[in-house]
Amino acid sequence: MSASFADWVSTADAVRATAKKLEKHAVLARYLGSLEDGDLVVAARLLAGAPFPRRDERVLSVGWSALSDVLLERSGKTGEDMAASYQRHADLGDVAAELIGEDPPRGDRVSLADVVATFDAIAAARGVGPKRELLRALLARSSGDEARYIVKIVSGETRIGLREGLLEEAIARAFGRDREGVGRAHMLTGDIGATALRARHDTLGEPTLAHFAPIGVMLATPVLDLAEVGRRFPPPYVVEDKYDGIRAQVHKAGDRVELYSRTMDRITNRYPELVAPLLAVPGSFVLDGEVLAFSDGRAVPFTDFQTRLGRKDVAAELRTKLPASLVAFDVLERDGRALLDLSLTERSAILRQIPLEAPILFPDQRAIAESGDPLAAALEREFAAARERGNEGLMVKDPRSPYRPGRRGMEWLKVKRPLRTLDVVVTGVEWGHGKRRGVLSDYTFAVRDGERLLNIGKAYSGLTDKEIAEMTEYFLAHTVRDYGRFRLVEPDTVIEVAFDQIQPSERHESGYALRFPRIVRLRPDKPVSEIDTLDEVRRIAGR
Ligand code: AMP
């Protein structure tokens, strides 16, 4: 028989209740070690906050309104209660626990197997009605505490929850394996559940990177000016243009090729013109690169190319007007061999052996060996040249560095346009004035501080009329609470805002305000977990 979900919940609660890492590990290790194989896989996946393993493409797609309907019904509370509770917690899972409270569940208690079986069924169900029914049946049998986690997972809120590193460490401890081995197997399999099982059975060593199981992309740290580069790591430096397009991880094996976004969504059919040229390359590979369009040898501005984003199938007309290219700047796997641990220099050598042909391109790579003033001068020249080619700025990489999936470190630095921008999430919207009457054009936005979102400003210029109209429709459908002029919305729309200065201010809960904020663009490619943080704001303000 499958273990009870209530035990899983007490474990998750116990982990949240202590700030001490070692205690967290001990609680998790004891629990994971006690489970049978099948439950171990499920429990680990749920602790990671996701209904399915990362390599799995299924999604629950239970909308906010279905979720809140079911919740209101289960708790017998009103929409007002729910809105008030949401204002307090800003997390639908905590809202669920509060609304249901001590109200006893009905029917058989829920097991771990019941939870996954319901998630499987919800993902497979078509239409809101059947999905809602499945969730309703599960929540009827759940206590308030159990509902907290079910709702968190369904609404995707635990994405910024239990850190993967913590879980990996606990798995290592539970089965007496080393931490590195667990982290590596996790990255290569794309499944924390399968990783836990491998740890138990001592089979962590498999060296293959799973095809069509996207892994996190390596991220870059912004530097505020070129002089900062020299303080981050010593020469030599590898410099590439920073292409302003869409990040793509390409997997090819046999006669299949897929492109994945940085959020690990499959985006292959947005760029059909890239498929044949990629398939034509012999052997298997995983590439990291940027999709963008070129016209007369210059990069097309992102805002022009972006019109293709968000469409599942691209009109033939657009395809011929703005055909996509892929600049492949890294290789993570080639013919069955994972290359992540090799240095950038070694990876680049392997990359350039791959017979890629237009529209798949290699980036122009330059090496800079100087330090001090000559370095700054060389970077200055490179930066200007990159801008001249229509690119956003420079990427400066450490040639000695391995590929670190999902990590933002100092080994890749990005130097963008001199204008400062922040990636933020919209938390509230307001009806516009004058010519913007009748559309939701004023956006309040927040930065991230751990799991919390803290407002930092409000902006109302920068988007096109068409974008504003589309956003209005979106926000109307994703309003959490309607205050008339102002609406609290689901915090999932990421935008990039530019500003002249950051100043301390009492006006917003972050304790800072932006001077002259304006919206640069929508960032549908960026998940909320990757927006800028309060720390970054402090860093900029501190200068
Ligand atoms: P940002 O999206 O502003 O955080 O900047 C990081 C992004 O720059 C990466 O996620 C890539 O999509 C993009 N990028 C553009 N050119 C390169 C390059 N040569 N190397 C690595 N990343 C690049």
JSON list of N, CA and C and ligand atoms in Angstrom, two decimals, residues 217-222 239-248 262 288-291 327 329-330 363 392-397 408 412 414 416 421 423 496 521 523 525-526 530, ligand 1:
[
{"chain": "A", "resi": 217, "resn": "VAL", "atom": "N", "xyz": [19.46, 26.24, -18.27]},
{"chain": "A", "resi": 217, "resn": "VAL", "atom": "CA", "xyz": [20.51, 26.90, -19.04]},
{"chain": "A", "resi": 217, "resn": "VAL", "atom": "C", "xyz": [21.42, 27.67, -18.10]},
{"chain": "A", "resi": 218, "resn": "MET", "atom": "N", "xyz": [22.67, 27.80, -18.49]},
{"chain": "A", "resi": 218, "resn": "MET", "atom": "CA", "xyz": [23.62, 28.56, -17.69]},
{"chain": "A", "resi": 218, "resn": "MET", "atom": "C", "xyz": [23.28, 30.04, -17.84]},
{"chain": "A", "resi": 219, "resn": "LEU", "atom": "N", "xyz": [23.33, 30.76, -16.75]},
{"chain": "A", "resi": 219, "resn": "LEU", "atom": "CA", "xyz": [22.92, 32.16, -16.78]},
{"chain": "A", "resi": 219, "resn": "LEU", "atom": "C", "xyz": [24.10, 33.08, -16.51]},
{"chain": "A", "resi": 220, "resn": "ALA", "atom": "N", "xyz": [23.93, 34.32, -16.86]},
{"chain": "A", "resi": 220, "resn": "ALA", "atom": "CA", "xyz": [25.01, 35.29, -16.72]},
{"chain": "A", "resi": 220, "resn": "ALA", "atom": "C", "xyz": [24.68, 36.31, -15.64]},
{"chain": "A", "resi": 221, "resn": "THR", "atom": "N", "xyz": [25.72, 36.86, -15.04]},
{"chain": "A", "resi": 221, "resn": "THR", "atom": "CA", "xyz": [25.53, 37.92, -14.05]},
{"chain": "A", "resi": 221, "resn": "THR", "atom": "C", "xyz": [25.75, 39.26, -14.74]},
{"chain": "A", "resi": 222, "resn": "PRO", "atom": "N", "xyz": [24.85, 40.21, -14.49]},
{"chain": "A", "resi": 222, "resn": "PRO", "atom": "CA", "xyz": [25.05, 41.51, -15.13]},
{"chain": "A", "resi": 222, "resn": "PRO", "atom": "C", "xyz": [26.19, 42.29, -14.49]},
{"chain": "A", "resi": 239, "resn": "VAL", "atom": "N", "xyz": [35.06, 36.68, -25.44]},
{"chain": "A", "resi": 239, "resn": "VAL", "atom": "CA", "xyz": [34.02, 37.68, -25.65]},
{"chain": "A", "resi": 239, "resn": "VAL", "atom": "C", "xyz": [33.16, 37.30, -26.85]},
{"chain": "A", "resi": 240, "resn": "GLU", "atom": "N", "xyz": [31.85, 37.37, -26.66]},
{"chain": "A", "resi": 240, "resn": "GLU", "atom": "CA", "xyz": [30.91, 37.16, -27.77]},
{"chain": "A", "resi": 240, "resn": "GLU", "atom": "C", "xyz": [29.90, 38.30, -27.75]},
{"chain": "A", "resi": 241, "resn": "ASP", "atom": "N", "xyz": [29.25, 38.52, -28.88]},
{"chain": "A", "resi": 241, "resn": "ASP", "atom": "CA", "xyz": [28.15, 39.49, -28.87]},
{"chain": "A", "resi": 241, "resn": "ASP", "atom": "C", "xyz": [27.04, 38.93, -28.00]},
{"chain": "A", "resi": 242, "resn": "LYS", "atom": "N", "xyz": [26.30, 39.81, -27.35]},
{"chain": "A", "resi": 242, "resn": "LYS", "atom": "CA", "xyz": [25.09, 39.38, -26.66]},
{"chain": "A", "resi": 242, "resn": "LYS", "atom": "C", "xyz": [23.93, 39.60, -27.62]},
{"chain": "A", "resi": 243, "resn": "TYR", "atom": "N", "xyz": [23.47, 38.49, -28.17]},
{"chain": "A", "resi": 243, "resn": "TYR", "atom": "CA", "xyz": [22.38, 38.54, -29.15]},
{"chain": "A", "resi": 243, "resn": "TYR", "atom": "C", "xyz": [21.07, 38.72, -28.42]},
{"chain": "A", "resi": 244, "resn": "ASP", "atom": "N", "xyz": [20.24, 39.60, -28.93]},
{"chain": "A", "resi": 244, "resn": "ASP", "atom": "CA", "xyz": [18.99, 39.89, -28.23]},
{"chain": "A", "resi": 244, "resn": "ASP", "atom": "C", "xyz": [17.86, 39.12, -28.90]},
{"chain": "A", "resi": 245, "resn": "GLY", "atom": "N", "xyz": [17.72, 37.88, -28.50]},
{"chain": "A", "resi": 245, "resn": "GLY", "atom": "CA", "xyz": [16.67, 37.06, -29.10]},
{"chain": "A", "resi": 245, "resn": "GLY", "atom": "C", "xyz": [16.04, 36.16, -28.06]},
{"chain": "A", "resi": 246, "resn": "ILE", "atom": "N", "xyz": [15.81, 34.91, -28.45]},
{"chain": "A", "resi": 246, "resn": "ILE", "atom": "CA", "xyz": [15.18, 33.94, -27.56]},
{"chain": "A", "resi": 246, "resn": "ILE", "atom": "C", "xyz": [16.16, 32.82, -27.28]},
{"chain": "A", "resi": 247, "resn": "ARG", "atom": "N", "xyz": [16.42, 32.55, -26.03]},
{"chain": "A", "resi": 247, "resn": "ARG", "atom": "CA", "xyz": [17.31, 31.45, -25.66]},
{"chain": "A", "resi": 247, "resn": "ARG", "atom": "C", "xyz": [16.71, 30.13, -26.11]},
{"chain": "A", "resi": 248, "resn": "ALA", "atom": "N", "xyz": [17.51, 29.26, -26.68]},
{"chain": "A", "resi": 248, "resn": "ALA", "atom": "CA", "xyz": [16.98, 27.96, -27.09]},
{"chain": "A", "resi": 248, "resn": "ALA", "atom": "C", "xyz": [17.99, 26.86, -26.82]},
{"chain": "A", "resi": 262, "resn": "ARG", "atom": "N", "xyz": [14.09, 28.75, -22.26]},
{"chain": "A", "resi": 262, "resn": "ARG", "atom": "CA", "xyz": [14.80, 28.72, -20.97]},
{"chain": "A", "resi": 262, "resn": "ARG", "atom": "C", "xyz": [13.88, 28.28, -19.85]},
{"chain": "A", "resi": 288, "resn": "ASP", "atom": "N", "xyz": [23.29, 24.92, -27.10]},
{"chain": "A", "resi": 288, "resn": "ASP", "atom": "CA", "xyz": [22.71, 26.06, -26.40]},
{"chain": "A", "resi": 288, "resn": "ASP", "atom": "C", "xyz": [22.90, 27.26, -27.32]},
{"chain": "A", "resi": 289, "resn": "GLY", "atom": "N", "xyz": [21.86, 28.03, -27.50]},
{"chain": "A", "resi": 289, "resn": "GLY", "atom": "CA", "xyz": [22.02, 29.16, -28.40]},
{"chain": "A", "resi": 289, "resn": "GLY", "atom": "C", "xyz": [20.90, 30.17, -28.29]},
{"chain": "A", "resi": 290, "resn": "GLU", "atom": "N", "xyz": [20.90, 31.10, -29.22]},
{"chain": "A", "resi": 290, "resn": "GLU", "atom": "CA", "xyz": [19.94, 32.18, -29.22]},
{"chain": "A", "resi": 290, "resn": "GLU", "atom": "C", "xyz": [19.28, 32.24, -30.61]},
{"chain": "A", "resi": 291, "resn": "VAL", "atom": "N", "xyz": [17.94, 32.29, -30.61]},
{"chain": "A", "resi": 291, "resn": "VAL", "atom": "CA", "xyz": [17.21, 32.40, -31.87]},
{"chain": "A", "resi": 291, "resn": "VAL", "atom": "C", "xyz": [16.92, 33.87, -32.12]},
{"chain": "A", "resi": 327, "resn": "VAL", "atom": "N", "xyz": [22.00, 31.18, -33.39]},
{"chain": "A", "resi": 327, "resn": "VAL", "atom": "CA", "xyz": [23.42, 31.30, -33.11]},
{"chain": "A", "resi": 327, "resn": "VAL", "atom": "C", "xyz": [23.74, 30.29, -32.02]},
{"chain": "A", "resi": 329, "resn": "PHE", "atom": "N", "xyz": [25.99, 28.93, -29.44]},
{"chain": "A", "resi": 329, "resn": "PHE", "atom": "CA", "xyz": [27.22, 29.36, -28.75]},
{"chain": "A", "resi": 329, "resn": "PHE", "atom": "C", "xyz": [27.78, 28.31, -27.80]},
{"chain": "A", "resi": 330, "resn": "ASP", "atom": "N", "xyz": [27.08, 27.19, -27.62]},
{"chain": "A", "resi": 330, "resn": "ASP", "atom": "CA", "xyz": [27.64, 26.17, -26.73]},
{"chain": "A", "resi": 330, "resn": "ASP", "atom": "C", "xyz": [27.12, 24.79, -27.12]},
{"chain": "A", "resi": 363, "resn": "PRO", "atom": "N", "xyz": [28.82, 31.75, -33.16]},
{"chain": "A", "resi": 363, "resn": "PRO", "atom": "CA", "xyz": [29.05, 33.15, -32.81]},
{"chain": "A", "resi": 363, "resn": "PRO", "atom": "C", "xyz": [30.48, 33.51, -33.13]},
{"chain": "A", "resi": 392, "resn": "GLU", "atom": "N", "xyz": [22.85, 43.50, -28.48]},
{"chain": "A", "resi": 392, "resn": "GLU", "atom": "CA", "xyz": [22.51, 44.21, -27.26]},
{"chain": "A", "resi": 392, "resn": "GLU", "atom": "C", "xyz": [23.73, 44.65, -26.45]},
{"chain": "A", "resi": 393, "resn": "GLY", "atom": "N", "xyz": [24.80, 43.93, -26.58]},
{"chain": "A", "resi": 393, "resn": "GLY", "atom": "CA", "xyz": [25.99, 44.22, -25.79]},
{"chain": "A", "resi": 393, "resn": "GLY", "atom": "C", "xyz": [26.93, 43.05, -25.88]},
{"chain": "A", "resi": 394, "resn": "LEU", "atom": "N", "xyz": [27.62, 42.76, -24.78]},
{"chain": "A", "resi": 394, "resn": "LEU", "atom": "CA", "xyz": [28.62, 41.69, -24.80]},
{"chain": "A", "resi": 394, "resn": "LEU", "atom": "C", "xyz": [28.35, 40.63, -23.75]},
{"chain": "A", "resi": 395, "resn": "MET", "atom": "N", "xyz": [28.80, 39.42, -24.07]},
{"chain": "A", "resi": 395, "resn": "MET", "atom": "CA", "xyz": [28.90, 38.36, -23.07]},
{"chain": "A", "resi": 395, "resn": "MET", "atom": "C", "xyz": [30.38, 38.13, -22.88]},
{"chain": "A", "resi": 396, "resn": "VAL", "atom": "N", "xyz": [30.82, 38.12, -21.64]},
{"chain": "A", "resi": 396, "resn": "VAL", "atom": "CA", "xyz": [32.23, 37.86, -21.35]},
{"chain": "A", "resi": 396, "resn": "VAL", "atom": "C", "xyz": [32.29, 36.57, -20.55]},
{"chain": "A", "resi": 397, "resn": "LYS", "atom": "N", "xyz": [32.99, 35.57, -21.08]},
{"chain": "A", "resi": 397, "resn": "LYS", "atom": "CA", "xyz": [32.97, 34.25, -20.45]},
{"chain": "A", "resi": 397, "resn": "LYS", "atom": "C", "xyz": [34.38, 33.81, -20.04]},
{"chain": "A", "resi": 408, "resn": "ARG", "atom": "N", "xyz": [23.46, 30.97, -12.07]},
{"chain": "A", "resi": 408, "resn": "ARG", "atom": "CA", "xyz": [23.90, 32.30, -12.44]},
{"chain": "A", "resi": 408, "resn": "ARG", "atom": "C", "xyz": [25.16, 32.56, -11.65]},
{"chain": "A", "resi": 412, "resn": "TRP", "atom": "N", "xyz": [30.04, 33.69, -16.46]},
{"chain": "A", "resi": 412, "resn": "TRP", "atom": "CA", "xyz": [29.47, 34.35, -17.63]},
{"chain": "A", "resi": 412, "resn": "TRP", "atom": "C", "xyz": [29.00, 35.73, -17.15]},
{"chain": "A", "resi": 414, "resn": "LYS", "atom": "N", "xyz": [27.35, 39.53, -18.34]},
{"chain": "A", "resi": 414, "resn": "LYS", "atom": "CA", "xyz": [26.70, 40.20, -19.46]},
{"chain": "A", "resi": 414, "resn": "LYS", "atom": "C", "xyz": [26.80, 41.71, -19.29]},
{"chain": "A", "resi": 416, "resn": "LYS", "atom": "N", "xyz": [25.17, 44.90, -20.84]},
{"chain": "A", "resi": 416, "resn": "LYS", "atom": "CA", "xyz": [24.06, 45.31, -21.70]},
{"chain": "A", "resi": 416, "resn": "LYS", "atom": "C", "xyz": [24.15, 46.78, -22.05]},
{"chain": "A", "resi": 421, "resn": "THR", "atom": "N", "xyz": [18.08, 48.30, -16.62]},
{"chain": "A", "resi": 421, "resn": "THR", "atom": "CA", "xyz": [16.72, 47.76, -16.62]},
{"chain": "A", "resi": 421, "resn": "THR", "atom": "C", "xyz": [16.59, 46.72, -15.53]},
{"chain": "A", "resi": 423, "resn": "ASP", "atom": "N", "xyz": [14.09, 43.22, -14.58]},
{"chain": "A", "resi": 423, "resn": "ASP", "atom": "CA", "xyz": [13.00, 42.33, -14.97]},
{"chain": "A", "resi": 423, "resn": "ASP", "atom": "C", "xyz": [12.12, 42.16, -13.74]},
{"chain": "A", "resi": 496, "resn": "GLU", "atom": "N", "xyz": [10.14, 43.99, -18.64]},
{"chain": "A", "resi": 496, "resn": "GLU", "atom": "CA", "xyz": [11.43, 44.62, -18.39]},
{"chain": "A", "resi": 496, "resn": "GLU", "atom": "C", "xyz": [11.20, 46.12, -18.32]},
{"chain": "A", "resi": 521, "resn": "ARG", "atom": "N", "xyz": [9.83, 46.19, -22.57]},
{"chain": "A", "resi": 521, "resn": "ARG", "atom": "CA", "xyz": [9.17, 45.15, -23.34]},
{"chain": "A", "resi": 521, "resn": "ARG", "atom": "C", "xyz": [8.58, 44.10, -22.41]},
{"chain": "A", "resi": 523, "resn": "ARG", "atom": "N", "xyz": [8.33, 40.25, -21.26]},
{"chain": "A", "resi": 523, "resn": "ARG", "atom": "CA", "xyz": [9.29, 39.15, -21.24]},
{"chain": "A", "resi": 523, "resn": "ARG", "atom": "C", "xyz": [8.59, 37.81, -21.03]},
{"chain": "A", "resi": 525, "resn": "ASP", "atom": "N", "xyz": [9.27, 35.15, -22.11]},
{"chain": "A", "resi": 525, "resn": "ASP", "atom": "CA", "xyz": [10.23, 34.04, -22.07]},
{"chain": "A", "resi": 525, "resn": "ASP", "atom": "C", "xyz": [10.82, 33.84, -20.69]},
{"chain": "A", "resi": 526, "resn": "LYS", "atom": "N", "xyz": [10.54, 34.77, -19.76]},
{"chain": "A", "resi": 526, "resn": "LYS", "atom": "CA", "xyz": [11.20, 34.69, -18.46]},
{"chain": "A", "resi": 526, "resn": "LYS", "atom": "C", "xyz": [10.23, 34.27, -17.36]},
{"chain": "A", "resi": 530, "resn": "GLU", "atom": "N", "xyz": [12.85, 33.96, -12.11]},
{"chain": "A", "resi": 530, "resn": "GLU", "atom": "CA", "xyz": [14.11, 34.53, -12.58]},
{"chain": "A", "resi": 530, "resn": "GLU", "atom": "C", "xyz": [14.11, 36.05, -12.68]},
{"chain": "B", "resi": 1, "resn": "AMP", "atom": "P1", "xyz": [19.24, 38.34, -19.85]},
{"chain": "B", "resi": 1, "resn": "AMP", "atom": "O1", "xyz": [18.13, 37.67, -20.60]},
{"chain": "B", "resi": 1, "resn": "AMP", "atom": "O2", "xyz": [19.24, 39.82, -20.02]},
{"chain": "B", "resi": 1, "resn": "AMP", "atom": "O3", "xyz": [19.31, 37.88, -18.42]},
{"chain": "B", "resi": 1, "resn": "AMP", "atom": "O4", "xyz": [20.63, 37.90, -20.51]},
{"chain": "B", "resi": 1, "resn": "AMP", "atom": "C1", "xyz": [21.07, 36.58, -20.59]},
{"chain": "B", "resi": 1, "resn": "AMP", "atom": "C2", "xyz": [20.68, 36.01, -21.91]},
{"chain": "B", "resi": 1, "resn": "AMP", "atom": "O5", "xyz": [21.48, 36.49, -22.96]},
{"chain": "B", "resi": 1, "resn": "AMP", "atom": "C3", "xyz": [20.86, 34.54, -22.01]},
{"chain": "B", "resi": 1, "resn": "AMP", "atom": "O6", "xyz": [19.85, 33.83, -21.37]},
{"chain": "B", "resi": 1, "resn": "AMP", "atom": "C4", "xyz": [20.83, 34.32, -23.53]},
{"chain": "B", "resi": 1, "resn": "AMP", "atom": "O7", "xyz": [19.49, 34.15, -23.94]},
{"chain": "B", "resi": 1, "resn": "AMP", "atom": "C5", "xyz": [21.30, 35.63, -24.09]},
{"chain": "B", "resi": 1, "resn": "AMP", "atom": "N1", "xyz": [22.54, 35.57, -24.88]},
{"chain": "B", "resi": 1, "resn": "AMP", "atom": "C6", "xyz": [22.73, 36.31, -25.99]},
{"chain": "B", "resi": 1, "resn": "AMP", "atom": "N2", "xyz": [23.92, 36.09, -26.53]},
{"chain": "B", "resi": 1, "resn": "AMP", "atom": "C7", "xyz": [24.54, 35.17, -25.76]},
{"chain": "B", "resi": 1, "resn": "AMP", "atom": "C8", "xyz": [25.83, 34.54, -25.82]},
{"chain": "B", "resi": 1, "resn": "AMP", "atom": "N3", "xyz": [26.73, 34.83, -26.76]},
{"chain": "B", "resi": 1, "resn": "AMP", "atom": "N4", "xyz": [26.12, 33.65, -24.83]},
{"chain": "B", "resi": 1, "resn": "AMP", "atom": "C9", "xyz": [25.24, 33.37, -23.85]},
{"chain": "B", "resi": 1, "resn": "AMP", "atom": "N5", "xyz": [24.02, 33.93, -23.77]},
{"chain": "B", "resi": 1, "resn": "AMP", "atom": "C10", "xyz": [23.66, 34.84, -24.70]}
]
